[in-house]
């Protein structure tokens, strides 16, 4: 049994099984000599520099162009190199487009959490270019599986890519974990960290997956949630449980198409300039078709 499965409570292990079925490991077709050479390039130590990273991406792109596919173990190392040298994010994007699957990223993230947790957690805050790529991948995956969100997490037919963050979060915690506990810990890390595309993107997707369970954790920083989350809050009347806090203008701006009265109440107390801008937006909003119209 894997370390991840050992940490999960028995009745929660089915969700990780579901994820592994949704995102099977990438199998490579490299010959042994090519794999050995590539593996030798991938060893990272304190002497490693960005020129070595450049050699690696040149090599994997060459192999990919030649019709070879590299195994997951190599993809894990390539991902690690990119986190260490974020200036090669564009090379990572170019290379992974040829893979035509997001499964490699699922396993690369789980591997990083299992083997380099503190380094990976730090990258969420300090490697914006890589995390812009990761969040974009999470959002594309969510968009392609949007209907899943109509059901409870336990009823999902397939898994979401962001689940790669959940099962291995806090690997040093040896007590048996449940999905709600892991999600709570991940959200608390994001809400206690600066407002970034990485942390806000994680918050927004997790809230859409677990709205009932996480609203109280995110309502104090609602301005960091995306428009889809604000729409969900309006439709489910979550704001009646606890007030929305954060940058009120930002929240009101997103809320306007979904609950104009709530949006107007949120804008009260904002600066005169913000009120003026909001009123301009409101004047161009057609309540009958929920669309903004030009002058």
Short mmCIF file of C-alpha atoms in Angstrom, two decimals:
data_model
loop_
_atom_site.label_atom_id
_atom_site.label_comp_id
_atom_site.label_asym_id
_atom_site.label_seq_id
_atom_site.Cartn_x
_atom_site.Cartn_y
_atom_site.Cartn_z
CA UNK A 1 0.00 0.00 0.00
CA UNK A 2 1.34 3.44 -0.92
CA UNK A 3 2.22 6.03 1.72
CA UNK A 4 -0.70 8.17 0.57
CA UNK A 5 -3.16 5.33 1.05
CA UNK A 6 -1.69 4.53 4.47
CA UNK A 7 -2.34 8.08 5.66
CA UNK A 8 -5.95 8.18 4.44
CA UNK A 9 -8.73 6.75 6.54
CA UNK A 10 -9.96 3.50 4.93
CA UNK A 11 -13.29 4.93 3.77
CA UNK A 12 -11.47 7.83 2.07
CA UNK A 13 -9.06 5.69 0.05
CA UNK A 14 -11.58 5.14 -2.73
CA UNK A 15 -11.16 8.79 -3.76
CA UNK A 16 -7.44 8.40 -4.34
CA UNK A 17 -8.12 5.19 -6.26
CA UNK A 18 -10.55 7.15 -8.42
CA UNK A 19 -7.87 9.77 -9.09
CA UNK A 20 -5.33 7.15 -10.15
CA UNK A 21 -7.87 5.69 -12.57
CA UNK A 22 -8.61 9.16 -13.97
CA UNK A 23 -4.93 10.07 -14.29
CA UNK A 24 -2.90 6.93 -15.12
CA UNK A 25 0.88 7.32 -15.01
CA UNK A 26 2.54 8.24 -18.27
CA UNK A 27 4.51 5.34 -19.72
CA UNK A 28 7.59 6.12 -21.74
CA UNK A 29 9.14 4.36 -24.71
CA UNK A 30 12.74 5.47 -24.30
CA UNK A 31 15.44 2.93 -24.98
CA UNK A 32 17.58 2.03 -21.99
CA UNK A 33 20.64 3.97 -23.14
CA UNK A 34 18.65 7.14 -23.80
CA UNK A 35 16.86 6.83 -20.47
CA UNK A 36 20.17 6.34 -18.64
CA UNK A 37 21.65 9.43 -20.32
CA UNK A 38 18.59 11.55 -19.55
CA UNK A 39 18.50 10.33 -15.95
CA UNK A 40 22.12 11.38 -15.50
CA UNK A 41 21.21 14.92 -16.58
CA UNK A 42 18.36 15.13 -14.12
CA UNK A 43 20.35 14.73 -10.90
CA UNK A 44 20.01 17.98 -8.93
CA UNK A 45 22.44 19.13 -6.28
CA UNK A 46 23.72 22.42 -4.90
CA UNK A 47 26.00 22.81 -7.94
CA UNK A 48 23.09 22.67 -10.38
CA UNK A 49 22.55 25.83 -12.40
CA UNK A 50 20.21 27.16 -15.05
CA UNK A 51 22.53 26.11 -17.86
CA UNK A 52 22.05 22.50 -16.81
CA UNK A 53 18.30 23.10 -16.82
CA UNK A 54 18.57 24.45 -20.35
CA UNK A 55 20.39 21.27 -21.43
CA UNK A 56 17.62 19.16 -19.93
CA UNK A 57 14.80 20.95 -21.71
CA UNK A 58 16.74 20.91 -24.98
CA UNK A 59 17.16 17.15 -24.61
CA UNK A 60 13.55 16.31 -23.69
CA UNK A 61 12.24 18.53 -26.47
CA UNK A 62 14.58 16.81 -28.94
CA UNK A 63 13.39 13.37 -27.81
CA UNK A 64 9.78 14.46 -28.02
CA UNK A 65 10.30 15.83 -31.54
CA UNK A 66 11.85 12.49 -32.48
CA UNK A 67 8.69 10.65 -31.43
CA UNK A 68 9.83 9.38 -28.04
CA UNK A 69 7.79 9.71 -24.86
CA UNK A 70 9.57 9.98 -21.52
CA UNK A 71 8.36 8.03 -18.46
CA UNK A 72 6.71 9.57 -15.43
CA UNK A 73 9.90 9.35 -13.36
CA UNK A 74 11.63 11.67 -15.84
CA UNK A 75 8.61 13.99 -15.98
CA UNK A 76 8.74 14.25 -12.18
CA UNK A 77 12.35 15.39 -12.36
CA UNK A 78 11.68 17.82 -15.22
CA UNK A 79 8.90 19.37 -13.12
CA UNK A 80 11.26 19.69 -10.16
CA UNK A 81 13.86 21.41 -12.36
CA UNK A 82 11.27 23.88 -13.59
CA UNK A 83 10.25 24.73 -10.03
CA UNK A 84 13.90 25.28 -9.16
CA UNK A 85 14.51 27.37 -12.30
CA UNK A 86 11.14 29.00 -13.13
CA UNK A 87 12.61 30.88 -16.09
CA UNK A 88 12.13 27.64 -18.06
CA UNK A 89 8.36 27.56 -17.59
CA UNK A 90 7.82 28.36 -21.28
CA UNK A 91 9.95 25.32 -22.17
CA UNK A 92 7.85 23.19 -19.84
CA UNK A 93 4.66 24.40 -21.53
CA UNK A 94 6.07 23.68 -24.97
CA UNK A 95 7.16 20.21 -23.97
CA UNK A 96 3.98 19.19 -22.14
CA UNK A 97 1.70 20.28 -24.99
CA UNK A 98 3.01 17.29 -26.90
CA UNK A 99 1.98 14.92 -24.12
CA UNK A 100 -1.74 15.53 -24.80
CA UNK A 101 -2.59 14.48 -21.24
CA UNK A 102 -2.64 16.16 -17.84
CA UNK A 103 -1.97 12.90 -16.04
CA UNK A 104 1.77 13.62 -15.93
CA UNK A 105 1.11 16.78 -13.89
CA UNK A 106 -1.10 14.95 -11.40
CA UNK A 107 1.69 12.49 -10.59
CA UNK A 108 4.43 15.12 -10.70
CA UNK A 109 2.61 17.20 -8.08
CA UNK A 110 1.96 14.20 -5.85
CA UNK A 111 5.60 13.19 -6.15
CA UNK A 112 6.78 16.68 -5.20
CA UNK A 113 4.50 16.77 -2.17
CA UNK A 114 5.74 13.36 -1.07
CA UNK A 115 9.44 14.03 -1.57
CA UNK A 116 9.94 17.81 -1.37
CA UNK A 117 6.93 19.13 0.56
CA UNK A 118 8.47 22.29 2.05
CA UNK A 119 10.18 23.20 -1.22
CA UNK A 120 6.95 22.67 -3.15
CA UNK A 121 4.85 24.61 -0.63
CA UNK A 122 7.34 27.48 -0.85
CA UNK A 123 7.06 27.43 -4.65
CA UNK A 124 3.33 28.22 -4.39
CA UNK A 125 4.35 31.61 -3.00
CA UNK A 126 7.62 32.22 -4.81
CA UNK A 127 7.36 30.74 -8.32
CA UNK A 128 4.54 32.71 -9.98
CA UNK A 129 5.34 31.74 -13.57
CA UNK A 130 5.21 28.00 -12.85
CA UNK A 131 2.10 28.36 -10.75
CA UNK A 132 0.35 30.43 -13.38
CA UNK A 133 0.84 27.41 -15.65
CA UNK A 134 -0.37 24.98 -12.96
CA UNK A 135 -3.47 27.02 -12.09
CA UNK A 136 -4.32 27.34 -15.79
CA UNK A 137 -4.11 23.54 -16.05
CA UNK A 138 -6.34 23.15 -12.98
CA UNK A 139 -8.90 25.56 -14.43
CA UNK A 140 -8.91 23.93 -17.87
CA UNK A 141 -9.50 20.56 -16.23
CA UNK A 142 -12.33 21.96 -14.10
CA UNK A 143 -13.95 23.61 -17.12
CA UNK A 144 -13.94 20.32 -19.03
CA UNK A 145 -15.63 18.57 -16.08
CA UNK A 146 -17.94 21.37 -14.94
CA UNK A 147 -20.94 19.05 -14.55
CA UNK A 148 -19.14 17.23 -11.72
CA UNK A 149 -19.78 20.22 -9.47
CA UNK A 150 -23.52 19.51 -9.56
CA UNK A 151 -22.81 16.49 -7.34
CA UNK A 152 -21.19 15.92 -3.99
CA UNK A 153 -17.47 15.12 -4.13
CA UNK A 154 -18.19 11.53 -3.12
CA UNK A 155 -20.39 11.10 -6.20
CA UNK A 156 -17.85 12.32 -8.78
CA UNK A 157 -17.47 9.84 -11.64
CA UNK A 158 -13.91 11.03 -12.33
CA UNK A 159 -11.39 13.10 -10.41
CA UNK A 160 -10.21 16.67 -10.86
CA UNK A 161 -6.57 17.54 -11.45
CA UNK A 162 -6.40 19.72 -8.34
CA UNK A 163 -6.95 16.61 -6.21
CA UNK A 164 -3.22 16.02 -6.69
CA UNK A 165 -2.73 18.72 -4.05
CA UNK A 166 -5.17 17.22 -1.58
CA UNK A 167 -4.13 13.62 -0.90
CA UNK A 168 -0.45 14.35 -0.19
CA UNK A 169 -0.87 17.64 1.65
CA UNK A 170 1.08 17.67 4.93
CA UNK A 171 2.81 14.30 4.39
CA UNK A 172 4.63 14.65 7.71
CA UNK A 173 1.30 14.36 9.55
CA UNK A 174 1.22 10.69 10.51
CA UNK A 175 -2.35 10.59 11.83
CA UNK A 176 -5.05 9.14 9.60
CA UNK A 177 -6.46 11.85 7.37
CA UNK A 178 -9.84 12.52 5.78
CA UNK A 179 -10.55 14.58 2.69
CA UNK A 180 -12.29 17.35 4.73
CA UNK A 181 -9.29 17.65 7.06
CA UNK A 182 -6.83 17.86 4.18
CA UNK A 183 -8.95 20.40 2.29
CA UNK A 184 -9.29 22.52 5.43
CA UNK A 185 -5.52 22.49 5.98
CA UNK A 186 -4.86 23.44 2.35
CA UNK A 187 -7.39 26.29 2.46
CA UNK A 188 -5.97 27.60 5.74
CA UNK A 189 -2.51 27.67 4.17
CA UNK A 190 -3.85 29.70 1.23
CA UNK A 191 -5.91 32.15 3.30
CA UNK A 192 -2.96 32.80 5.63
CA UNK A 193 -0.67 33.42 2.64
CA UNK A 194 -0.51 36.48 0.36
CA UNK A 195 -3.14 37.04 -2.31
CA UNK A 196 -1.59 35.52 -5.44
CA UNK A 197 -2.87 33.81 -8.57
CA UNK A 198 -1.65 30.54 -7.06
CA UNK A 199 -3.31 30.80 -3.65
CA UNK A 200 -6.46 32.47 -4.98
CA UNK A 201 -6.78 29.92 -7.76
CA UNK A 202 -6.54 27.03 -5.30
CA UNK A 203 -9.09 28.68 -3.00
CA UNK A 204 -11.56 29.27 -5.82
CA UNK A 205 -11.49 25.71 -7.14
CA UNK A 206 -11.65 24.08 -3.71
CA UNK A 207 -14.60 26.27 -2.73
CA UNK A 208 -16.48 25.23 -5.87
CA UNK A 209 -15.79 21.58 -5.02
CA UNK A 210 -16.71 21.85 -1.32
CA UNK A 211 -18.94 24.94 -0.97
CA UNK A 212 -20.94 23.87 2.07
CA UNK A 213 -17.88 22.67 3.96
CA UNK A 214 -15.58 25.60 3.21
CA UNK A 215 -17.68 28.77 3.08
CA UNK A 216 -16.86 29.73 6.66
CA UNK A 217 -13.16 29.32 5.86
CA UNK A 218 -13.19 31.69 2.88
CA UNK A 219 -15.94 34.25 3.56
CA UNK A 220 -13.49 36.55 5.41
CA UNK A 221 -11.42 36.90 2.22
CA UNK A 222 -14.20 36.68 -0.37
CA UNK A 223 -12.50 39.25 -2.59
CA UNK A 224 -9.89 36.59 -3.40
CA UNK A 225 -12.51 34.25 -4.89
CA UNK A 226 -13.27 34.26 -8.60
CA UNK A 227 -16.59 35.22 -10.20
CA UNK A 228 -17.82 31.61 -10.34
CA UNK A 229 -17.47 31.40 -6.56
CA UNK A 230 -19.31 34.68 -6.01
CA UNK A 231 -22.12 33.40 -8.23
CA UNK A 232 -22.30 30.22 -6.14
CA UNK A 233 -22.43 32.27 -2.94
CA UNK A 234 -25.30 34.32 -4.37
CA UNK A 235 -27.28 31.34 -5.65
CA UNK A 236 -26.97 29.34 -2.43
CA UNK A 237 -27.45 32.40 -0.17
CA UNK A 238 -24.30 31.56 1.76
CA UNK A 239 -23.94 35.24 2.64
CA UNK A 240 -26.88 34.79 5.02
CA UNK A 241 -24.72 32.49 7.17
CA UNK A 242 -21.79 34.87 7.59
CA UNK A 243 -21.08 38.24 5.94
CA UNK A 244 -18.68 38.55 3.04
CA UNK A 245 -15.47 40.31 4.04
CA UNK A 246 -12.46 41.61 2.17
CA UNK A 247 -12.23 44.30 -0.49
CA UNK A 248 -15.92 45.24 -0.70
CA UNK A 249 -15.60 46.94 -4.08
CA UNK A 250 -14.04 43.83 -5.61
CA UNK A 251 -16.78 41.62 -4.14
CA UNK A 252 -19.58 44.00 -5.20
CA UNK A 253 -18.20 44.22 -8.73
CA UNK A 254 -18.33 40.43 -9.08
CA UNK A 255 -21.68 40.15 -7.28
CA UNK A 256 -23.52 42.70 -9.47
CA UNK A 257 -24.75 40.24 -12.15
CA UNK A 258 -26.03 37.76 -9.56
CA UNK A 259 -27.58 39.79 -6.73
CA UNK A 260 -27.78 43.51 -7.41
CA UNK A 261 -29.25 44.37 -4.00
CA UNK A 262 -26.45 42.58 -2.18
CA UNK A 263 -23.92 44.26 -4.46
CA UNK A 264 -25.37 47.68 -3.61
CA UNK A 265 -25.21 46.93 0.11
CA UNK A 266 -21.59 45.83 -0.20
CA UNK A 267 -20.56 49.07 -1.90
CA UNK A 268 -21.81 51.17 1.02
CA UNK A 269 -18.84 52.46 2.96
CA UNK A 270 -16.48 52.26 -0.01
CA UNK A 271 -14.62 55.32 -1.22
CA UNK A 272 -16.43 57.98 -3.23
CA UNK A 273 -14.48 57.00 -6.35
CA UNK A 274 -15.38 53.33 -5.94
CA UNK A 275 -19.05 54.18 -5.45
CA UNK A 276 -18.98 56.30 -8.61
CA UNK A 277 -17.38 53.51 -10.63
CA UNK A 278 -19.86 50.97 -9.26
CA UNK A 279 -22.83 53.19 -10.11
CA UNK A 280 -21.51 53.55 -13.66
CA UNK A 281 -21.34 49.78 -13.92
CA UNK A 282 -24.83 49.43 -12.46
CA UNK A 283 -26.22 51.93 -14.96
CA UNK A 284 -24.93 49.77 -17.80
CA UNK A 285 -26.28 46.55 -16.32
CA UNK A 286 -29.55 45.14 -17.70
CA UNK A 287 -31.28 43.24 -14.89
CA UNK A 288 -33.66 41.50 -17.30
CA UNK A 289 -30.98 39.63 -19.23
CA UNK A 290 -28.13 39.90 -16.70
CA UNK A 291 -25.83 41.60 -19.18
CA UNK A 292 -23.84 44.78 -19.33
CA UNK A 293 -24.88 47.04 -22.20
CA UNK A 294 -22.90 49.88 -23.84
CA UNK A 295 -23.99 53.48 -23.63
#
